[in-house]
């Protein structure tokens, strides 16, 4: 029997779609949801399932930013052929995304046993939620929000891309939260920080989903739960992306900071009282 049934897969798809791009930690919320449904969070099949349904969220990004992606890829292709096109910002940005993905790939492969073992604990998730909230609040206060998307540089891309490692090692910190916070510290405005987070997440999350597919299919999760979880994740993530971009254009990240602290404290309480197993 599958370790995750279709109903549970649908719930996890909603959680993934809602939280993948909001700076609240999709991994943390998935682990909490799995724990509440008595799904073993450290099971190889469950870890693989969580990575695969991220592909649904990534598909939502690809669709939402389709025109931007086509423009950037076209500029990259022209630059490979014509030297004069290599000064175009989109051409350089395409390479920056590639370069910025390398650190997280290296760390992800090297630290895989640690990431799927001790660091998968809900204690780590709770602590990371709270610590990450402090980082996000400080970044939003420190940032001058004066630079737009066209002002991004190679340094920005590498620092923001490298910050994804924090979320990889400490589930609960949030990939979106880490990348957006880093971008804010670099003085990008909130919309530019959010869009950069989206673009840098595409190769990393897609690669993780494809890499884990064999584990998800081969160790206890059936095709039906995978299909349902991925499909639900796609629909919910698309709506979440549209909402987030409108929200950050007019609001700070304080609401996310408060929410993360509340969830982190509640999680610590449940773990301490035995209401939830780590």
Protein backbone atom coordinates (compact mmCIF):
# COMPACT_ATOMS: atom_id res chain seq x y z
CA UNK A 1 0.00 0.00 0.00
CA UNK A 2 1.07 3.58 -0.65
CA UNK A 3 2.39 5.46 2.39
CA UNK A 4 0.32 8.45 1.15
CA UNK A 5 -3.24 8.05 -0.06
CA UNK A 6 -5.01 10.25 -2.60
CA UNK A 7 -6.81 12.35 0.03
CA UNK A 8 -3.59 13.04 1.90
CA UNK A 9 -1.86 13.84 -1.40
CA UNK A 10 -4.54 16.45 -2.17
CA UNK A 11 -4.05 18.09 1.24
CA UNK A 12 -0.27 18.13 0.80
CA UNK A 13 -0.73 19.56 -2.71
CA UNK A 14 -2.71 22.47 -1.26
CA UNK A 15 -0.04 23.04 1.41
CA UNK A 16 2.76 22.92 -1.18
CA UNK A 17 0.97 25.25 -3.60
CA UNK A 18 0.15 27.79 -0.89
CA UNK A 19 3.57 27.86 0.73
CA UNK A 20 6.19 27.15 -1.95
CA UNK A 21 6.59 30.78 -2.97
CA UNK A 22 5.34 32.53 0.15
CA UNK A 23 8.23 33.18 2.58
CA UNK A 24 6.83 30.79 5.19
CA UNK A 25 8.64 27.52 4.29
CA UNK A 26 6.87 24.95 2.16
CA UNK A 27 9.14 22.18 3.49
CA UNK A 28 8.31 23.13 7.06
CA UNK A 29 4.58 23.22 6.42
CA UNK A 30 4.69 19.93 4.50
CA UNK A 31 6.50 18.24 7.39
CA UNK A 32 3.99 19.67 9.88
CA UNK A 33 1.06 18.50 7.73
CA UNK A 34 2.64 15.07 7.31
CA UNK A 35 3.19 14.82 11.05
CA UNK A 36 -0.44 15.76 11.79
CA UNK A 37 -1.61 13.07 9.36
CA UNK A 38 0.78 10.51 10.90
CA UNK A 39 2.82 10.24 7.70
CA UNK A 40 6.49 9.35 8.44
CA UNK A 41 8.37 12.53 7.52
CA UNK A 42 11.74 10.78 7.18
CA UNK A 43 10.52 7.99 4.89
CA UNK A 44 12.38 8.02 1.54
CA UNK A 45 9.10 7.81 -0.37
CA UNK A 46 7.62 10.74 1.54
CA UNK A 47 10.73 12.86 1.00
CA UNK A 48 10.57 11.99 -2.69
CA UNK A 49 6.85 12.80 -2.87
CA UNK A 50 7.45 16.22 -1.33
CA UNK A 51 10.12 17.00 -3.93
CA UNK A 52 8.03 15.77 -6.85
CA UNK A 53 4.90 17.79 -6.06
CA UNK A 54 7.13 20.86 -6.09
CA UNK A 55 7.24 20.36 -9.86
CA UNK A 56 3.55 21.31 -9.93
CA UNK A 57 4.40 24.60 -8.25
CA UNK A 58 7.31 25.14 -10.64
CA UNK A 59 5.00 24.47 -13.59
CA UNK A 60 2.81 27.28 -12.25
CA UNK A 61 5.82 29.62 -12.26
CA UNK A 62 6.71 28.58 -15.81
CA UNK A 63 3.19 29.36 -16.97
CA UNK A 64 2.84 32.60 -15.02
CA UNK A 65 6.20 33.95 -16.22
CA UNK A 66 6.08 32.29 -19.65
CA UNK A 67 6.63 35.50 -21.62
CA UNK A 68 9.54 36.55 -19.40
CA UNK A 69 11.14 33.11 -19.63
CA UNK A 70 10.80 33.04 -23.42
CA UNK A 71 12.35 36.51 -23.63
CA UNK A 72 15.28 35.56 -21.42
CA UNK A 73 15.88 32.23 -23.17
CA UNK A 74 15.68 33.91 -26.59
CA UNK A 75 18.24 36.51 -25.51
CA UNK A 76 20.49 33.73 -24.20
CA UNK A 77 20.21 31.85 -27.47
CA UNK A 78 20.99 34.95 -29.54
CA UNK A 79 23.97 35.70 -27.32
CA UNK A 80 25.41 32.24 -27.89
CA UNK A 81 25.39 32.91 -31.62
CA UNK A 82 26.01 36.65 -31.88
CA UNK A 83 28.73 38.31 -29.79
CA UNK A 84 27.06 41.72 -29.87
CA UNK A 85 23.97 40.29 -28.13
CA UNK A 86 26.02 39.29 -25.09
CA UNK A 87 25.78 42.78 -23.60
CA UNK A 88 22.01 42.44 -23.25
CA UNK A 89 20.86 42.16 -19.63
CA UNK A 90 18.59 39.19 -20.35
CA UNK A 91 21.49 37.21 -21.85
CA UNK A 92 23.64 37.84 -18.79
CA UNK A 93 20.73 37.15 -16.44
CA UNK A 94 20.23 33.69 -18.00
CA UNK A 95 23.84 32.79 -17.24
CA UNK A 96 23.53 34.21 -13.73
CA UNK A 97 20.60 31.89 -12.98
CA UNK A 98 22.68 28.93 -14.16
CA UNK A 99 25.73 29.93 -12.12
CA UNK A 100 23.65 30.73 -9.03
CA UNK A 101 22.12 27.23 -9.10
CA UNK A 102 25.48 25.43 -8.91
CA UNK A 103 26.11 25.97 -5.14
CA UNK A 104 22.77 24.51 -4.06
CA UNK A 105 23.22 21.50 -6.38
CA UNK A 106 26.64 20.74 -4.89
CA UNK A 107 25.45 21.10 -1.30
CA UNK A 108 22.23 19.20 -1.99
CA UNK A 109 24.09 16.17 -3.34
CA UNK A 110 26.89 16.26 -0.77
CA UNK A 111 24.65 16.72 2.26
CA UNK A 112 21.71 14.54 1.12
CA UNK A 113 22.00 12.02 4.02
CA UNK A 114 22.11 14.85 6.56
CA UNK A 115 19.25 16.75 4.93
CA UNK A 116 17.00 13.68 4.83
CA UNK A 117 18.13 12.50 8.27
CA UNK A 118 18.81 14.64 11.37
CA UNK A 119 17.92 17.96 9.70
CA UNK A 120 14.46 16.64 8.76
CA UNK A 121 13.39 16.88 12.41
CA UNK A 122 10.41 19.05 13.26
CA UNK A 123 12.52 20.59 16.05
CA UNK A 124 14.79 21.96 13.31
CA UNK A 125 11.74 23.18 11.39
CA UNK A 126 10.36 25.04 14.42
CA UNK A 127 13.67 26.69 15.26
CA UNK A 128 14.30 27.63 11.62
CA UNK A 129 10.86 29.21 11.30
CA UNK A 130 11.54 31.48 14.26
CA UNK A 131 15.16 32.34 13.41
CA UNK A 132 14.25 32.91 9.76
CA UNK A 133 11.53 35.33 10.87
CA UNK A 134 14.13 37.48 12.60
CA UNK A 135 16.31 37.48 9.51
CA UNK A 136 13.37 38.45 7.29
CA UNK A 137 12.26 41.28 9.58
CA UNK A 138 15.81 42.66 9.81
CA UNK A 139 16.27 42.45 6.04
CA UNK A 140 13.03 44.31 5.37
CA UNK A 141 14.07 47.04 7.81
CA UNK A 142 17.65 47.29 6.52
CA UNK A 143 16.86 47.28 2.82
CA UNK A 144 16.42 50.62 1.08
CA UNK A 145 14.16 49.13 -1.63
CA UNK A 146 15.68 51.40 -4.27
CA UNK A 147 16.77 48.93 -6.97
CA UNK A 148 14.49 47.33 -9.53
CA UNK A 149 14.74 44.10 -11.51
CA UNK A 150 16.79 45.71 -14.30
CA UNK A 151 19.39 46.76 -11.72
CA UNK A 152 20.26 43.21 -10.67
CA UNK A 153 23.88 42.13 -11.07
CA UNK A 154 25.93 38.93 -11.12
CA UNK A 155 26.79 39.51 -7.46
CA UNK A 156 23.10 39.80 -6.59
CA UNK A 157 22.24 36.56 -8.37
CA UNK A 158 25.08 34.60 -6.74
CA UNK A 159 24.36 35.85 -3.22
CA UNK A 160 20.61 35.35 -3.55
CA UNK A 161 21.04 31.96 -5.24
CA UNK A 162 23.54 30.84 -2.62
CA UNK A 163 21.15 31.76 0.17
CA UNK A 164 18.90 28.90 -0.96
CA UNK A 165 21.34 26.61 0.84
CA UNK A 166 19.99 27.91 4.18
CA UNK A 167 16.56 26.51 3.40
CA UNK A 168 18.06 23.28 2.09
CA UNK A 169 19.96 22.63 5.32
CA UNK A 170 17.38 24.07 7.69
CA UNK A 171 13.83 23.20 6.59
CA UNK A 172 11.62 25.88 8.04
CA UNK A 173 13.96 28.71 7.12
CA UNK A 174 12.18 28.93 3.74
CA UNK A 175 13.82 29.12 0.33
CA UNK A 176 11.63 32.08 -0.59
CA UNK A 177 12.30 33.73 2.75
CA UNK A 178 16.07 33.27 2.43
CA UNK A 179 16.25 34.54 -1.15
CA UNK A 180 13.89 37.46 -0.62
CA UNK A 181 15.68 38.51 2.58
CA UNK A 182 19.06 38.44 0.84
CA UNK A 183 17.70 40.45 -2.07
CA UNK A 184 16.23 43.03 0.31
CA UNK A 185 19.57 43.37 2.12
CA UNK A 186 21.08 44.09 -1.31
CA UNK A 187 18.58 46.98 -1.61
CA UNK A 188 16.31 45.45 -4.24
CA UNK A 189 12.69 46.52 -3.91
CA UNK A 190 10.15 43.95 -2.71
CA UNK A 191 8.72 43.14 -6.15
CA UNK A 192 12.20 42.73 -7.69
CA UNK A 193 13.26 40.56 -4.74
CA UNK A 194 10.18 38.37 -5.14
CA UNK A 195 10.57 37.96 -8.90
CA UNK A 196 14.29 37.14 -8.54
CA UNK A 197 13.36 34.50 -5.98
CA UNK A 198 10.95 32.95 -8.47
CA UNK A 199 13.44 32.82 -11.33
CA UNK A 200 16.25 31.40 -9.20
CA UNK A 201 13.92 28.73 -7.84
CA UNK A 202 12.97 27.29 -11.23
CA UNK A 203 16.11 25.20 -11.99
CA UNK A 204 16.81 24.22 -8.37
CA UNK A 205 13.31 23.00 -7.57
CA UNK A 206 12.74 21.37 -10.97
CA UNK A 207 16.02 19.50 -10.65
CA UNK A 208 15.18 18.35 -7.12
CA UNK A 209 11.78 17.05 -8.24
CA UNK A 210 13.17 15.10 -11.18
CA UNK A 211 16.04 13.71 -9.08
CA UNK A 212 13.65 12.43 -6.40
CA UNK A 213 11.10 11.00 -8.87
CA UNK A 214 12.64 7.51 -8.81
CA UNK A 215 12.45 7.38 -5.00
CA UNK A 216 8.86 8.58 -4.92
CA UNK A 217 7.72 6.00 -7.50
CA UNK A 218 9.89 3.15 -6.30
CA UNK A 219 9.53 3.14 -2.53
CA UNK A 220 5.88 3.38 -1.59
CA UNK A 221 4.00 6.25 -3.27
CA UNK A 222 1.72 5.32 -6.13
CA UNK A 223 1.21 7.19 -9.39
CA UNK A 224 -2.30 8.38 -8.42
CA UNK A 225 -1.26 10.24 -5.23
CA UNK A 226 1.70 11.76 -7.10
CA UNK A 227 -0.56 12.97 -9.93
CA UNK A 228 -3.16 14.42 -7.54
CA UNK A 229 -0.61 16.12 -5.31
CA UNK A 230 1.24 17.63 -8.27
CA UNK A 231 -1.95 18.80 -10.01
CA UNK A 232 -3.38 20.43 -6.89
CA UNK A 233 -0.02 22.04 -6.18
CA UNK A 234 0.00 23.56 -9.68
CA UNK A 235 -3.45 25.15 -9.42
CA UNK A 236 -2.97 26.53 -5.90
CA UNK A 237 0.58 27.77 -6.61
CA UNK A 238 -0.54 29.74 -9.67
CA UNK A 239 -3.11 31.62 -7.58
CA UNK A 240 -0.55 32.09 -4.80
CA UNK A 241 2.01 33.65 -7.18
CA UNK A 242 -0.50 36.13 -8.57
CA UNK A 243 -1.59 37.14 -5.06
CA UNK A 244 1.96 37.48 -3.69
CA UNK A 245 3.18 39.83 -6.43
CA UNK A 246 0.22 42.13 -5.85
CA UNK A 247 0.67 41.96 -2.08
CA UNK A 248 4.39 42.81 -1.93
CA UNK A 249 3.88 45.79 -4.22
CA UNK A 250 2.04 47.56 -1.41
CA UNK A 251 2.94 45.81 1.85
CA UNK A 252 5.97 44.86 3.94
CA UNK A 253 6.81 41.28 4.93
CA UNK A 254 5.73 41.83 8.55
CA UNK A 255 2.60 39.69 8.24
CA UNK A 256 4.72 36.73 7.15
CA UNK A 257 7.16 37.36 10.00
CA UNK A 258 4.37 37.29 12.59
CA UNK A 259 2.77 34.21 11.05
CA UNK A 260 6.06 32.30 11.02
CA UNK A 261 6.73 33.08 14.69
CA UNK A 262 3.25 31.93 15.69
CA UNK A 263 3.60 28.66 13.75
CA UNK A 264 7.10 28.08 15.12
CA UNK A 265 6.04 28.63 18.73
CA UNK A 266 2.94 26.42 18.34
CA UNK A 267 5.07 23.70 16.79
CA UNK A 268 7.56 23.86 19.65
CA UNK A 269 4.67 23.55 22.07
CA UNK A 270 3.22 20.49 20.30
CA UNK A 271 6.62 18.81 20.19
CA UNK A 272 7.40 19.59 23.83
CA UNK A 273 4.04 18.25 25.07
CA UNK A 274 4.09 15.15 22.87
CA UNK A 275 1.18 16.35 20.76
CA UNK A 276 3.32 15.84 17.67
CA UNK A 277 6.24 13.52 17.01
CA UNK A 278 9.46 15.02 15.67
